[in-house]
Each structure stands twice: as structure tokens, then as C-alpha cells.
């Protein structure tokens, strides 16, 4: 299959503002695909070379791309740079300046998708001296064999700027329709996605095999599993009711970073909640994990910064020092951490996710049967009464925790699911205030007065998982220091788009700038109200009205560990709204 066909679809997708049309384009291209390239095509559609956890980054600098475009077009580097400054996207520059190129190319060999993918993969593997020249050579070989439309998308892929407005769940829908004939099967594919996080692999299995094979994709070491999540309860009474009044576990809820450990003999990898590999940032923990007496292991825990003198857990912000890219060794010395293990998913060559939580906890206790300096079991207690939970909550708060997690002892590990088997209970709930809400930034308006030249307010949205869309919920302009506003603006710069993203449902609202839904921030609001402006739960509670955060405030926390699709869902917002009505 030629890349030109895919580039033509990309072009159509870029111009679409309807999610349905986006899915239809994807279905069309998937149906035309041959078995050899099915996974590659899926990765390219996502603007990637493989699943996220493998982090195959192209790592090509703007400078190299500009130089190769100059070589391919006959323009000088300076001329290309000027055009780039003018247009702002190197792919669009290529489209413009390579318009008349084909007539002058002597050796034109139509570019296949396989060749494009393999060349990009080779580029991603180049490191060290001489790699820049080789990258240049490979990029040029691609540009010399492509039309201006293909060049546009090749360069967007190389710089990671392919913005088709789709996310994993839209691709899952398209795979379900193209290969099973029914969008409803997305639910089945979702389970496979939750244990493999690899859409290319799922598409390949479906293409060559059957949906039953997809159903039985096993969890495997070094393939991070999407984490099981928790529902929220207002107080101990509600949490106990959800456990049918029966005995359950209460655990410290620590405000750190969730980490999944994968171990096979001496190889150890650590993944964050959004499947980023952070092994290098926590080499101190890796040395400790090496001492764990087990050949194979997948376990989960919360990493937290600790004050070595008092032993108290420190707030989440201290942990962020450990996520820096440079001077990692210094950060390891200055910011000691503790890993609190709370679950085990794989052990002794066996998947343990289908065992009840009580059994998994016993296994975890055996695995950690001797004392480790930097690893411990999460503090847990068996509870069956409201008073017991309240007492344990007080102790947790005294020790610097956010609150408690209440867990059903009979529950299996449900990858990627947010259900009542796990319930979070935070100290804020007990004051009848709202919990913090994580929302994705989808637009902005420019500031006035002190904020001239900066963003004055950000348009935020909640997530609707069934449709894979985002609904607006408020504009937030308070809670930002100058530094953090600059940091957020810098992050947003890479995600500015010309028109609203098709997955964002925003009604009539006008913005100065629109963004790809990527950056998630934590907000706080004392109340949820009905609003004729925002679209979250539009028409569901009252015709013509949606739900909105009243007096929203940014808490200062950018949720680096969350993807847009991990934002608070519409269902959660509705639940909070309903609870709030009851408490009046
Ligand atoms: P929040 O913003 O409230 O932390 P979240 O949206 O990040 O919530 P939830 O599933 O709602 O994620 O809450 C569970 C999170 O709490 C886990 O992802 C994990 O990072 C953290 N956590 C802390 N202690 C525990 C524990 N004992 N068991 C499970 N998760 C824990």
C-alpha cells in the first residue's frame, strides 16, 4: 500500500470537525490495509512508531528537518526558516514549497507505507556521532520519493506534530467496525487494550485471527497494564454501604505517584500511571527491587517523598523533583523516596489478576517478608465499622496521607476500570467540600491588565468515555502564579490548533485559542451549578443547561501523570452534583 493513500486520508481528517467522519475515514483506511502493515498503519495513524511504553521517539531536531527540506526543495536553509517562522508548521511549509517538485525529481519511486515506517524506525534508533548526517540522509530519501502532500505528513510524523484529532478510543472504535463489523465490540477490545496498551497488536490479532484471540491476550511482563481505579465516597458510611456493610480493607491513600513495577530476573522497569517508563528516575528503588526474592513480578505501589528525620510523607510537589531529565543523581540524593506497595498482578510466572484482593495481599506480604529500606507494604487495616474507618482516617491524615482507600477483599484486579471495588475517601469530603477535579485544557482567552500577552482564562473540559469526547465545564483564571502560568503556556504551545478539536463539544462558546486536549490540571470548586454556557451533561438535568464548576480555582498541580482521557468523567461530575443536592 502506498503512503500517498494514507496521506490523502490524513488530509481529509485534518479538515474534519466531526468525530463520526473521523471514525469513518479510519475505518476506510483500515479496511484497505494488508496484513503485513496493519500494526504499522495503526501506529502511524496515532503519530507513533509503537505502543507508548516502548517510547520509540524519533528525536529529530527542527534544525535537521529544516535542512533536509532545504535540500529537497532547492530553497536555502534561511528561506525555509523564514517560511517556518511565518507558517508555524514545518509540514505545511513542505506542502507549499514542494508543490512543483515532482517535475524536477529524476528518480521517483512511489513510497510504500512499509518503507516509510521502516525508515522512521531506523531514524529513531540512530544515536551518537554521525547520527545527524544519517538522519538527514534518511529524511531526504523519503522526501525525494514523495509528493508535497506526502512530505507534509512525513515531516509532521517526524516532528511529532500529526494532529488528526483522534485518540486511542476513536481508533478502537474504528478497529471494531473495520474488523468485526460492529462498534459494540469496542468493549471487548477495550479489555485487550487495558492489558496490552497496544492498538497495533490488537488490530493485527483481529486481522489475522479472531475476536476470541483478542479476548485472551494475557498480561505480560514489560507490557504495562492500565491501572485499576477507584470511585469516590463522601464518608465512611457510604463507603461501607458500598461494601454491603461487610468486612473490608482500609489502606492509607498516599499522595504520591503510582508506579507499576515489572521484574524478570535482574531486569526491572518502572512505569507511571500513563505508561511512561521512569526507571532511570528511580535507580535507588531499582536497586532495592533487585533484592526482592522473586524471578517474575508485576506489582503496584505509590512512590512518595519522605522527610528522613520525621518519617512523614511529603506533598506530591516534592516528588516532581525526581522526574527531571538532567542531574537525576542529585535529585536521588536530595529527595529520598519510599515505595508503598499495595497490589500484585503477576508472580511466579502466573497472572494473579483474577484472584481475590485478599489473596493478592497475602502473596504481596510473602514477597515482602523481609525488611527493605525503601520499600514497604502499604499500611492496611481490616475494618467493618464506621468508627474504625474514621479512626484510621485520622491516623492517616496525621501521617501526611490524603485519606484512605477502601477495598473489597473479594474483588479481582480490573485493569483500566473505575468501579466500587476500590473507593477513595479523602479528608476534604468530610468537610462536605468538593473533591479536586482533574480537567483537560481545550481553549483559552487572552488576558487583560496584568495578564496582557498571556492567557487570562483557560477553558476546561470533562471526559465522556463512551463517546471519547470532551465536554466543557468552566473557564478558570485563578490560582495561577506567574511561573506556573508560564509553564502551562509553554506546554500548551505544542498543542495549539487552528480550529476546535472535533472531539471537544463546546456549544457556541468563542475562544481566542483552541488546543488539542492533552494537558490536564487539577482544579477545586466549592460547588457545581447548572449553566447555559457549558456542555457537560447538557440537557440531561435541565433542557438547555449543562453543569459547571462555580468559582473554579487551579490548585497548582499539573497532572503530568494523566492523559486527557484520564480526566474526571461526566458521570463522576453528575454523581458529585447529585450528592451535593442531597446534602443541601
Ligand atoms: P486522585 O486524583 O484522587 O488521586 P486519581 O484520579 O488520580 O485520583 P483514583 O483512581 O481516583 O486516581 O485514585 C486512586 C489513586 O490513588 C491511585 O491511582 C494511586 O495513585 C493513589 N493511591 C494512593 N494510595 C493508594 C492505595 N493504597 N491503593 C490504591 N491507590 C492508591
Coordinates of C-alpha atoms and ligand atoms in Angstrom, one line a residue:
X1 CA 0.0 0.0 0.0
X2 CA 1.3 3.4 -0.9
X3 CA 1.7 6.2 1.7
X4 CA 0.0 8.6 -0.7
X5 CA -3.3 6.9 0.1
X6 CA -2.8 7.4 3.8
X7 CA -1.6 11.0 3.3
X8 CA -4.8 11.7 1.4
X9 CA -6.9 10.4 4.3
X10 CA -4.8 12.4 6.8
X11 CA -5.5 15.5 4.8
X12 CA -9.3 14.8 4.9
X13 CA -9.1 14.1 8.6
X14 CA -7.3 17.3 9.3
X15 CA -10.2 19.2 7.8
X16 CA -13.0 17.3 9.6
X17 CA -14.8 18.7 12.6
X18 CA -17.0 15.7 13.1
X19 CA -15.9 12.7 15.2
X20 CA -18.1 10.4 13.2
X21 CA -16.4 11.4 10.0
X22 CA -13.0 10.9 11.6
X23 CA -14.0 7.4 12.5
X24 CA -15.3 6.7 9.0
X25 CA -12.0 7.8 7.5
X26 CA -10.2 5.5 9.8
X27 CA -12.5 2.6 9.0
X28 CA -12.0 3.2 5.3
X29 CA -8.2 3.1 5.5
X30 CA -8.1 0.1 7.9
X31 CA -10.3 -1.9 5.6
X32 CA -7.9 -1.3 2.7
X33 CA -4.9 -2.4 4.7
X34 CA -3.0 -5.6 4.1
X35 CA -1.9 -7.9 6.9
X36 CA 1.8 -7.1 6.6
X37 CA 1.4 -3.5 7.6
X38 CA -1.7 -3.5 9.7
X39 CA 0.1 -2.7 13.0
X40 CA 2.4 -0.2 11.3
X41 CA -0.6 1.7 9.9
X42 CA -2.3 1.8 13.3
X43 CA 0.9 3.3 14.9
X44 CA 1.3 5.9 12.1
X45 CA -2.4 6.9 12.5
X46 CA -1.5 7.6 16.1
X47 CA 1.6 9.5 15.1
X48 CA 3.8 6.9 16.7
X49 CA 6.1 4.0 15.9
X50 CA 4.9 1.6 18.5
X51 CA 3.0 1.5 21.8
X52 CA 3.7 4.3 24.2
X53 CA 5.5 2.2 26.8
X54 CA 8.2 1.3 24.2
X55 CA 8.8 5.1 23.8
X56 CA 10.4 4.9 20.3
X57 CA 11.0 8.5 19.9
X58 CA 12.1 10.0 16.6
X59 CA 14.3 12.6 18.3
X60 CA 14.9 14.7 15.3
X61 CA 15.6 18.4 15.9
X62 CA 13.8 21.2 14.0
X63 CA 17.2 22.2 12.6
X64 CA 17.7 18.9 10.9
X65 CA 14.2 18.8 9.4
X66 CA 14.7 22.4 8.1
X67 CA 18.0 21.4 6.5
X68 CA 16.5 18.4 4.8
X69 CA 13.6 20.4 3.5
X70 CA 16.1 23.0 2.1
X71 CA 17.9 20.2 0.3
X72 CA 14.7 18.6 -1.1
X73 CA 13.3 21.9 -2.3
X74 CA 16.3 23.8 -3.6
X75 CA 15.5 26.7 -1.1
X76 CA 18.2 27.9 1.2
X77 CA 18.1 27.0 4.9
X78 CA 17.4 30.6 5.7
X79 CA 14.5 30.8 3.3
X80 CA 12.9 27.6 4.8
X81 CA 13.5 29.0 8.3
X82 CA 11.7 32.3 7.3
X83 CA 8.7 30.3 5.9
X84 CA 8.7 28.2 9.0
X85 CA 8.5 31.3 11.2
X86 CA 5.7 32.6 9.1
X87 CA 3.6 29.4 8.8
X88 CA 4.5 27.8 12.1
X89 CA 4.3 24.2 11.0
X90 CA 7.1 22.5 9.0
X91 CA 4.7 20.1 7.3
X92 CA 2.7 23.0 6.0
X93 CA 5.9 24.7 4.8
X94 CA 6.8 21.5 2.9
X95 CA 3.4 21.3 1.3
X96 CA 3.8 24.8 0.0
X97 CA 7.3 24.9 -1.2
X98 CA 7.4 21.4 -2.7
X99 CA 4.3 22.0 -4.9
X100 CA 6.3 22.0 -8.1
X101 CA 8.9 19.4 -7.1
X102 CA 7.8 16.3 -8.9
X103 CA 8.7 17.6 -12.4
X104 CA 12.3 18.1 -11.3
X105 CA 12.8 14.8 -9.5
X106 CA 14.6 12.3 -11.6
X107 CA 14.4 9.1 -9.7
X108 CA 10.9 8.9 -8.3
X109 CA 9.9 5.6 -6.6
X110 CA 6.5 5.7 -5.0
X111 CA 6.8 5.5 -1.3
X112 CA 5.2 2.4 0.4
X113 CA 3.9 2.6 4.0
X114 CA 6.3 -0.2 4.9
X115 CA 9.3 1.7 3.6
X116 CA 8.2 4.8 5.4
X117 CA 7.7 3.0 8.7
X118 CA 11.0 1.1 8.5
X119 CA 12.9 4.3 7.6
X120 CA 11.3 6.2 10.5
X121 CA 12.1 3.3 12.8
X122 CA 15.8 3.4 11.7
X123 CA 15.9 7.1 12.3
X124 CA 14.6 6.5 15.8
X125 CA 17.4 4.1 16.5
X126 CA 20.2 6.4 15.4
X127 CA 22.3 7.8 18.2
X128 CA 25.8 9.1 18.8
X129 CA 28.3 10.6 16.4
X130 CA 27.4 10.8 12.8
X131 CA 23.7 10.2 13.6
X132 CA 22.6 13.7 12.5
X133 CA 24.1 13.2 9.0
X134 CA 22.4 9.8 8.7
X135 CA 19.1 11.2 9.9
X136 CA 19.4 13.9 7.2
X137 CA 20.1 11.3 4.6
X138 CA 17.1 9.1 5.5
X139 CA 14.7 12.1 5.7
X140 CA 15.9 13.2 2.3
X141 CA 15.5 9.7 0.8
X142 CA 11.9 9.9 1.9
X143 CA 11.2 13.5 0.7
X144 CA 12.8 12.7 -2.7
X145 CA 10.3 10.0 -3.3
X146 CA 7.2 11.8 -2.2
X147 CA 4.7 14.4 -3.4
X148 CA 4.3 17.6 -1.4
X149 CA 1.2 16.1 0.3
X150 CA 3.2 13.1 1.5
X151 CA 6.1 15.3 2.5
X152 CA 3.8 17.4 4.6
X153 CA 2.7 14.4 6.7
X154 CA 6.2 12.7 6.7
X155 CA 7.6 15.9 8.4
X156 CA 4.6 16.1 10.8
X157 CA 5.2 12.5 11.8
X158 CA 9.0 13.1 12.2
X159 CA 8.4 16.1 14.5
X160 CA 5.5 14.6 16.4
X161 CA 3.1 17.2 15.1
X162 CA 0.5 15.0 13.4
X163 CA -2.8 16.4 14.8
X164 CA -5.6 14.3 13.4
X165 CA -7.8 15.0 16.4
X166 CA -8.1 11.3 17.4
X167 CA -7.3 9.4 20.5
X168 CA -6.9 5.7 21.3
X169 CA -10.6 5.1 21.8
X170 CA -11.6 6.5 18.4
X171 CA -9.0 4.2 16.9
X172 CA -10.5 1.3 18.9
X173 CA -14.0 2.2 17.5
X174 CA -12.6 2.2 14.0
X175 CA -10.8 -1.2 14.6
X176 CA -14.1 -2.7 16.0
X177 CA -16.1 -1.5 13.0
X178 CA -13.5 -2.4 10.3
X179 CA -12.7 -5.9 11.6
X180 CA -15.7 -7.1 13.5
X181 CA -18.4 -5.1 11.7
X182 CA -19.9 -3.8 14.9
X183 CA -18.9 -0.8 17.1
X184 CA -20.3 -2.6 20.1
X185 CA -17.3 -4.9 20.1
X186 CA -15.2 -2.0 21.3
X187 CA -16.0 -3.1 24.8
X188 CA -14.2 -6.4 24.2
X189 CA -11.3 -4.7 22.6
X190 CA -11.1 -2.3 25.5
X191 CA -10.1 -5.2 27.8
X192 CA -7.3 -6.2 25.5
X193 CA -6.3 -2.6 25.3
X194 CA -6.2 -2.3 29.1
X195 CA -3.8 -5.2 29.4
X196 CA -1.6 -4.5 26.4
X197 CA -1.9 -0.8 25.6
X198 CA -1.0 -1.7 22.1
X199 CA -3.6 -0.9 19.4
X200 CA -1.3 -2.1 16.6
X201 CA -1.1 -5.6 18.3
X202 CA -4.9 -5.7 18.8
X203 CA -5.5 -4.8 15.1
X204 CA -3.0 -7.4 14.0
X205 CA -4.6 -10.2 16.1
X206 CA -8.1 -9.3 14.9
X207 CA -6.9 -9.1 11.3
X208 CA -5.1 -12.5 11.3
X209 CA -7.2 -14.3 13.9
X210 CA -10.4 -13.8 15.8
X211 CA -12.1 -11.8 18.5
X212 CA -11.6 -14.7 20.8
X213 CA -7.9 -14.4 20.5
X214 CA -8.2 -10.8 21.3
X215 CA -10.2 -11.7 24.4
X216 CA -7.5 -13.9 25.7
X217 CA -4.5 -11.6 25.3
X218 CA -2.6 -12.3 28.6
X219 CA -0.9 -9.8 30.8
X220 CA 2.9 -9.9 30.3
X221 CA 6.0 -8.6 31.9
X222 CA 7.3 -5.4 30.5
X223 CA 4.0 -4.6 29.0
X224 CA 2.4 -2.1 31.5
X225 CA -1.2 -2.8 32.5
X226 CA -3.7 0.1 32.7
X227 CA -4.3 0.7 36.4
X228 CA -7.4 -0.2 38.3
X229 CA -9.1 3.0 39.6
X230 CA -11.4 4.0 42.4
X231 CA -14.8 5.5 42.8
X232 CA -15.3 8.2 45.4
X233 CA -17.5 8.2 48.5
X234 CA -18.4 11.2 50.7
X235 CA -17.9 9.4 54.1
X236 CA -17.2 6.2 55.8
X237 CA -20.9 5.3 56.0
X238 CA -21.3 5.5 52.2
X239 CA -18.1 3.5 51.6
X240 CA -19.2 0.8 54.0
X241 CA -22.6 0.6 52.4
X242 CA -21.0 0.1 49.0
X243 CA -19.1 -2.9 50.6
X244 CA -22.5 -4.2 51.7
X245 CA -21.7 -3.5 55.3
X246 CA -19.2 -6.4 55.3
X247 CA -15.6 -6.5 56.4
X248 CA -13.2 -4.7 54.0
X249 CA -9.7 -3.3 53.9
X250 CA -8.8 0.3 54.6
X251 CA -5.5 1.5 53.3
X252 CA -3.6 4.7 53.6
X253 CA -4.2 6.8 50.4
X254 CA -0.8 8.4 49.8
X255 CA -0.5 11.5 47.7
X256 CA 2.5 10.4 45.6
X257 CA 2.9 8.8 42.2
X258 CA 1.5 5.5 41.2
X259 CA 4.2 3.1 39.8
X260 CA 3.9 -0.3 38.2
X261 CA 7.0 -2.5 38.7
X262 CA 7.9 -5.1 36.2
X263 CA 10.7 -7.5 37.1
X264 CA 12.2 -10.5 35.3
X265 CA 15.4 -11.8 36.9
X266 CA 17.6 -8.7 37.0
X267 CA 15.8 -6.6 34.5
X268 CA 13.5 -4.1 36.2
X269 CA 11.3 -1.4 34.6
X270 CA 9.1 1.1 36.3
X271 CA 6.0 2.6 34.6
X272 CA 3.8 5.5 35.6
X273 CA 0.1 5.6 35.5
X274 CA 0.1 6.8 31.9
X275 CA 2.6 4.1 31.0
X276 CA 5.7 6.3 30.8
X277 CA 8.9 4.4 31.6
X278 CA 10.6 6.2 34.5
X279 CA 13.1 3.5 35.5
X280 CA 16.0 5.9 35.2
X281 CA 14.5 8.4 37.6
X282 CA 14.3 5.9 40.4
X283 CA 17.5 3.9 40.2
X284 CA 17.6 3.9 44.0
X285 CA 14.4 1.9 44.1
X286 CA 15.5 -0.3 41.3
X287 CA 18.5 -1.5 43.5
X288 CA 16.1 -2.3 46.3
X289 CA 13.6 -4.1 44.0
X290 CA 16.5 -6.3 42.8
X291 CA 16.6 -7.7 46.3
X292 CA 13.0 -8.9 46.2
X293 CA 13.1 -12.6 46.2
X294 CA 11.2 -13.4 43.0
X295 CA 12.0 -14.2 39.4
X296 CA 9.0 -12.6 37.8
X297 CA 6.8 -9.9 39.2
X298 CA 4.3 -7.2 38.3
X299 CA 3.4 -5.1 41.4
X300 CA 1.9 -1.7 42.1
X301 CA 2.6 0.9 44.6
X302 CA 2.7 4.6 45.4
X303 CA 6.0 6.3 45.5
X304 CA 6.2 9.2 47.9
X305 CA 8.8 11.7 49.1
X306 CA 9.7 11.3 52.7
X307 CA 11.2 13.5 55.3
X308 CA 14.0 11.3 56.6
X309 CA 14.1 12.9 60.0
X310 CA 10.4 12.8 60.9
X311 CA 9.5 9.9 58.5
X312 CA 6.4 11.9 57.4
X313 CA 5.2 11.8 53.8
X314 CA 5.8 15.0 51.9
X315 CA 3.4 16.6 49.5
X316 CA 3.3 15.5 45.9
X317 CA 5.2 18.5 44.7
X318 CA 8.4 17.3 46.3
X319 CA 8.3 14.2 44.2
X320 CA 8.3 16.2 41.0
X321 CA 12.0 16.9 41.6
X322 CA 12.6 13.2 40.9
X323 CA 11.1 13.5 37.4
X324 CA 13.7 15.8 36.0
X325 CA 15.6 14.8 32.8
X326 CA 19.0 16.0 33.9
X327 CA 21.1 15.8 37.2
X328 CA 19.0 12.8 38.2
X329 CA 21.7 11.6 40.6
X330 CA 21.5 14.9 42.6
X331 CA 17.7 14.6 42.8
X332 CA 18.0 11.0 44.1
X333 CA 20.3 12.2 46.9
X334 CA 18.2 15.3 47.7
X335 CA 14.7 13.9 47.6
X336 CA 14.6 10.4 49.1
X337 CA 11.5 8.3 48.3
X338 CA 9.6 5.4 49.7
X339 CA 7.7 2.9 47.7
X340 CA 4.5 1.7 49.3
X341 CA 3.3 -1.5 47.6
X342 CA -0.4 -2.1 47.5
X343 CA -1.1 -4.8 44.9
X344 CA 0.4 -7.7 42.9
X345 CA -0.7 -8.6 39.4
X346 CA 1.8 -11.2 38.3
X347 CA 4.1 -13.5 40.3
X348 CA 5.9 -16.8 39.8
X349 CA 5.1 -17.0 36.2
X350 CA 1.4 -16.6 36.8
X351 CA -1.3 -13.9 36.2
X352 CA -2.8 -13.1 39.6
X353 CA -5.3 -10.5 38.5
X354 CA -8.2 -13.0 38.7
X355 CA -7.5 -13.8 42.4
X356 CA -9.5 -12.0 45.1
X357 CA -7.7 -9.0 46.6
X358 CA -7.3 -10.7 50.0
X359 CA -5.3 -13.5 48.3
X360 CA -3.2 -11.0 46.3
X361 CA -2.4 -9.1 49.5
X362 CA -1.2 -12.3 51.2
X363 CA 1.1 -13.0 48.2
X364 CA 2.4 -9.5 48.5
X365 CA 3.1 -10.0 52.2
X366 CA 5.1 -13.1 51.4
X367 CA 7.0 -11.4 48.6
X368 CA 8.0 -8.6 51.1
X369 CA 8.6 -10.9 54.0
X370 CA 11.9 -9.3 54.9
X371 CA 12.7 -5.7 55.7
X372 CA 13.6 -3.4 52.8
X373 CA 15.0 0.1 53.3
X374 CA 13.0 1.9 50.7
X375 CA 10.1 -0.5 50.0
X376 CA 7.3 -1.3 52.4
X377 CA 3.7 -2.6 52.3
X378 CA 1.0 0.0 52.4
X379 CA -0.4 0.5 55.8
X380 CA -3.6 -1.6 55.9
X381 CA -6.3 -2.4 58.4
X382 CA -9.3 -4.7 58.3
X383 CA -12.5 -2.7 59.1
X384 CA -16.2 -3.4 59.4
X385 CA -17.5 -0.3 61.3
X386 CA -17.8 3.4 60.5
X387 CA -15.9 4.3 63.7
X388 CA -13.0 2.0 62.7
X389 CA -12.7 3.8 59.4
X390 CA -12.9 7.3 60.9
X391 CA -10.2 6.4 63.5
X392 CA -7.9 5.0 60.8
X393 CA -8.6 8.1 58.6
X394 CA -7.5 10.4 61.5
X395 CA -4.3 8.4 61.8
X396 CA -3.7 8.5 58.0
X397 CA -4.1 12.3 57.9
X398 CA -1.8 12.7 60.9
X399 CA 0.8 10.8 58.9
X400 CA 0.6 13.1 55.8
X401 CA -1.8 11.0 53.7
X402 CA -4.6 12.3 51.5
X403 CA -7.1 9.9 53.1
X404 CA -8.0 6.2 52.8
X405 CA -8.7 3.7 50.1
X406 CA -11.4 1.2 51.0
X407 CA -11.1 -2.0 49.1
X408 CA -13.3 -5.0 48.7
X409 CA -11.4 -8.2 49.7
X410 CA -13.2 -10.3 47.1
X411 CA -12.5 -8.1 44.1
X412 CA -10.3 -9.2 41.2
X413 CA -7.9 -6.7 39.6
X414 CA -9.9 -5.0 36.8
X415 CA -7.4 -3.3 34.6
X416 CA -8.4 0.2 33.5
X417 CA -11.8 0.1 35.3
X418 CA -13.1 2.7 37.8
X419 CA -15.5 0.7 40.0
X420 CA -16.8 0.4 43.6
X421 CA -14.3 -2.4 44.4
X422 CA -12.0 0.4 45.3
X423 CA -13.3 3.5 47.0
X424 CA -11.4 6.7 47.8
X425 CA -12.2 8.6 50.8
X426 CA -10.4 11.9 51.3
X427 CA -10.3 14.3 54.2
X428 CA -11.9 17.1 52.1
X429 CA -15.0 15.1 51.7
X430 CA -15.7 15.1 55.4
X431 CA -16.0 18.9 55.3
X432 CA -18.7 18.4 52.7
X433 CA -16.5 20.4 50.3
X434 CA -15.9 19.0 46.8
X435 CA -13.0 16.8 45.9
X436 CA -10.4 18.2 43.5
X437 CA -11.4 17.6 39.8
X438 CA -8.9 16.9 37.0
X439 CA -9.8 18.6 33.8
X440 CA -8.3 19.0 30.4
X441 CA -7.5 22.4 28.8
X442 CA -9.2 22.8 25.5
X443 CA -9.1 26.5 24.8
X444 CA -8.1 29.9 26.2
X445 CA -8.8 33.6 26.1
X446 CA -6.1 36.2 26.2
X447 CA -5.7 38.2 29.4
X448 CA -6.2 41.8 30.2
X449 CA -4.4 44.2 32.6
X450 CA -1.6 42.3 34.3
X451 CA -2.1 39.4 32.1
X452 CA -1.8 41.1 28.7
X453 CA 0.1 38.9 26.3
X454 CA -0.7 35.8 28.4
X455 CA -3.7 33.6 28.8
X456 CA -6.3 35.2 31.0
X457 CA -8.5 32.1 31.4
X458 CA -8.4 28.5 30.3
X459 CA -11.4 26.6 29.0
X460 CA -11.6 23.2 30.8
X461 CA -13.5 20.1 29.9
X462 CA -14.5 16.8 31.4
X463 CA -14.4 13.4 29.6
X464 CA -17.1 11.2 28.2
X465 CA -15.6 7.7 27.8
X466 CA -18.3 6.1 25.7
X467 CA -18.2 8.8 23.0
X468 CA -14.5 9.5 23.6
X469 CA -15.3 13.2 23.6
X470 CA -14.8 16.2 25.9
X471 CA -17.5 18.5 27.3
X472 CA -16.7 22.0 28.6
X473 CA -17.3 22.7 32.2
X474 CA -15.8 26.1 33.2
X475 CA -13.2 28.7 32.5
X476 CA -10.5 29.0 35.1
X477 CA -8.4 32.1 35.7
X478 CA -7.5 32.0 39.4
X479 CA -4.9 30.0 41.3
X480 CA -2.1 30.6 38.8
X481 CA 1.3 32.1 39.9
X482 CA 3.2 33.9 37.0
X483 CA 5.7 31.0 36.9
X484 CA 3.1 28.2 36.7
X485 CA 1.1 30.1 34.1
X486 CA 4.3 30.4 32.0
X487 CA 5.0 26.7 32.5
X488 CA 1.4 25.8 31.4
X489 CA 1.6 28.2 28.4
X490 CA 4.9 26.6 27.3
X491 CA 3.3 23.1 27.4
X492 CA 0.2 24.3 25.6
X493 CA 2.3 25.9 22.8
X494 CA 2.8 22.4 21.3
X495 CA -0.9 21.7 21.2
X496 CA -2.3 24.9 19.6
X497 CA -4.7 24.0 16.8
X498 CA -6.4 26.2 14.2
X499 CA -10.0 25.0 14.8
X500 CA -11.6 23.4 17.8
X501 CA -10.8 19.7 18.1
X502 CA -13.7 17.6 16.7
X503 CA -13.8 15.7 20.0
X504 CA -14.5 18.8 22.0
X505 CA -18.2 19.6 22.4
X506 CA -18.3 23.3 23.3
X507 CA -21.6 24.8 22.0
X508 CA -21.4 28.4 21.0
X509 CA -18.5 29.5 23.2
X510 CA -15.8 31.6 21.5
X511 CA -12.2 31.2 22.3
X512 CA -9.0 33.1 21.2
X513 CA -7.1 29.9 21.0
X514 CA -8.0 26.2 20.8
X515 CA -5.9 23.3 22.0
X516 CA -5.6 19.6 21.3
X517 CA -7.0 18.0 24.5
X518 CA -3.6 17.0 26.2
X519 CA -2.8 18.9 29.3
X520 CA -4.6 18.0 32.5
X521 CA -4.8 20.3 35.5
X522 CA -6.2 19.9 39.0
X523 CA -9.0 22.3 40.0
X524 CA -11.1 22.9 43.0
X525 CA -14.5 24.3 43.2
X526 CA -16.9 24.7 46.2
X527 CA -20.0 23.9 44.1
X528 CA -21.3 22.5 40.8
X529 CA -24.1 24.5 39.3
X530 CA -26.4 24.5 36.2
X531 CA -25.2 26.7 33.4
X532 CA -26.5 27.7 30.0
X533 CA -22.9 28.1 28.7
X534 CA -21.1 24.8 29.3
X535 CA -21.9 21.5 27.8
X536 CA -21.1 18.8 30.5
X537 CA -24.3 16.8 30.9
X538 CA -26.1 19.2 28.6
X539 CA -29.9 18.7 28.6
X540 CA -29.6 15.8 31.0
X541 CA -30.7 17.6 34.1
X542 CA -32.4 20.6 32.6
X543 CA -33.2 21.4 29.0
X544 CA -30.7 23.9 27.6
X545 CA -28.4 23.7 30.6
X546 CA -25.2 21.9 31.4
X547 CA -23.1 21.5 34.6
X548 CA -20.4 24.0 35.5
X549 CA -17.9 24.5 38.3
X550 CA -18.7 27.5 40.3
X551 CA -15.7 29.7 41.3
X552 CA -13.2 27.2 40.0
X553 CA -9.6 27.6 41.1
X554 CA -6.5 25.9 39.8
X555 CA -4.8 24.0 42.7
X556 CA -1.3 24.5 41.3
X557 CA -0.9 20.8 40.3
X558 CA -0.4 20.0 36.6
X559 CA -1.4 16.3 36.3
X560 CA 1.6 15.2 34.4
X561 CA 0.7 11.6 35.2
X562 CA -2.7 11.8 33.5
X563 CA -3.7 11.7 29.8
X564 CA -6.6 13.7 28.6
X565 CA -8.7 10.6 28.7
X566 CA -7.9 10.2 32.5
X567 CA -9.7 13.5 33.3
X568 CA -12.7 13.4 35.6
X569 CA -15.6 11.9 33.7
X570 CA -19.0 13.4 33.1
X571 CA -20.5 10.6 35.2
X572 CA -18.3 11.5 38.1
X573 CA -19.4 15.1 37.8
X574 CA -23.0 14.1 37.7
X575 CA -22.5 12.0 40.8
X576 CA -20.9 14.9 42.7
X577 CA -23.8 17.2 41.6
X578 CA -26.4 14.7 42.8
X579 CA -24.7 14.2 46.2
X580 CA -24.4 17.9 46.6
X581 CA -28.2 18.3 46.0
X582 CA -28.8 15.6 48.7
X583 CA -26.6 17.4 51.2
X584 CA -28.5 20.7 51.0
Ligands
LIG1 P1 -6.8 11.3 42.8 O1 -6.7 12.5 41.9 O2 -7.9 11.4 43.8 O3 -5.5 10.7 43.3 P2 -6.9 9.7 40.6 O4 -7.9 10.2 39.6 O5 -5.5 10.0 40.4 O6 -7.4 10.2 42.0 P3 -8.1 7.4 41.5 O7 -8.3 6.1 40.9 O8 -9.3 8.2 41.6 O9 -7.0 8.2 40.7 O10 -7.4 7.2 43.0 C1 -6.5 6.2 43.1 C2 -5.1 6.7 43.1 O11 -4.7 6.9 44.4 C3 -4.2 5.7 42.5 O12 -4.1 5.8 41.2 C4 -2.9 5.8 43.3 O13 -2.1 6.7 42.5 C5 -3.3 6.5 44.5 N1 -3.2 5.7 45.8 C6 -2.6 6.1 46.9 N2 -2.7 5.1 47.8 C7 -3.3 4.0 47.3 C8 -3.7 2.7 47.7 N3 -3.5 2.3 49.0 N4 -4.3 1.9 46.8 C9 -4.5 2.3 45.6 N5 -4.2 3.5 45.1 C10 -3.6 4.4 45.9

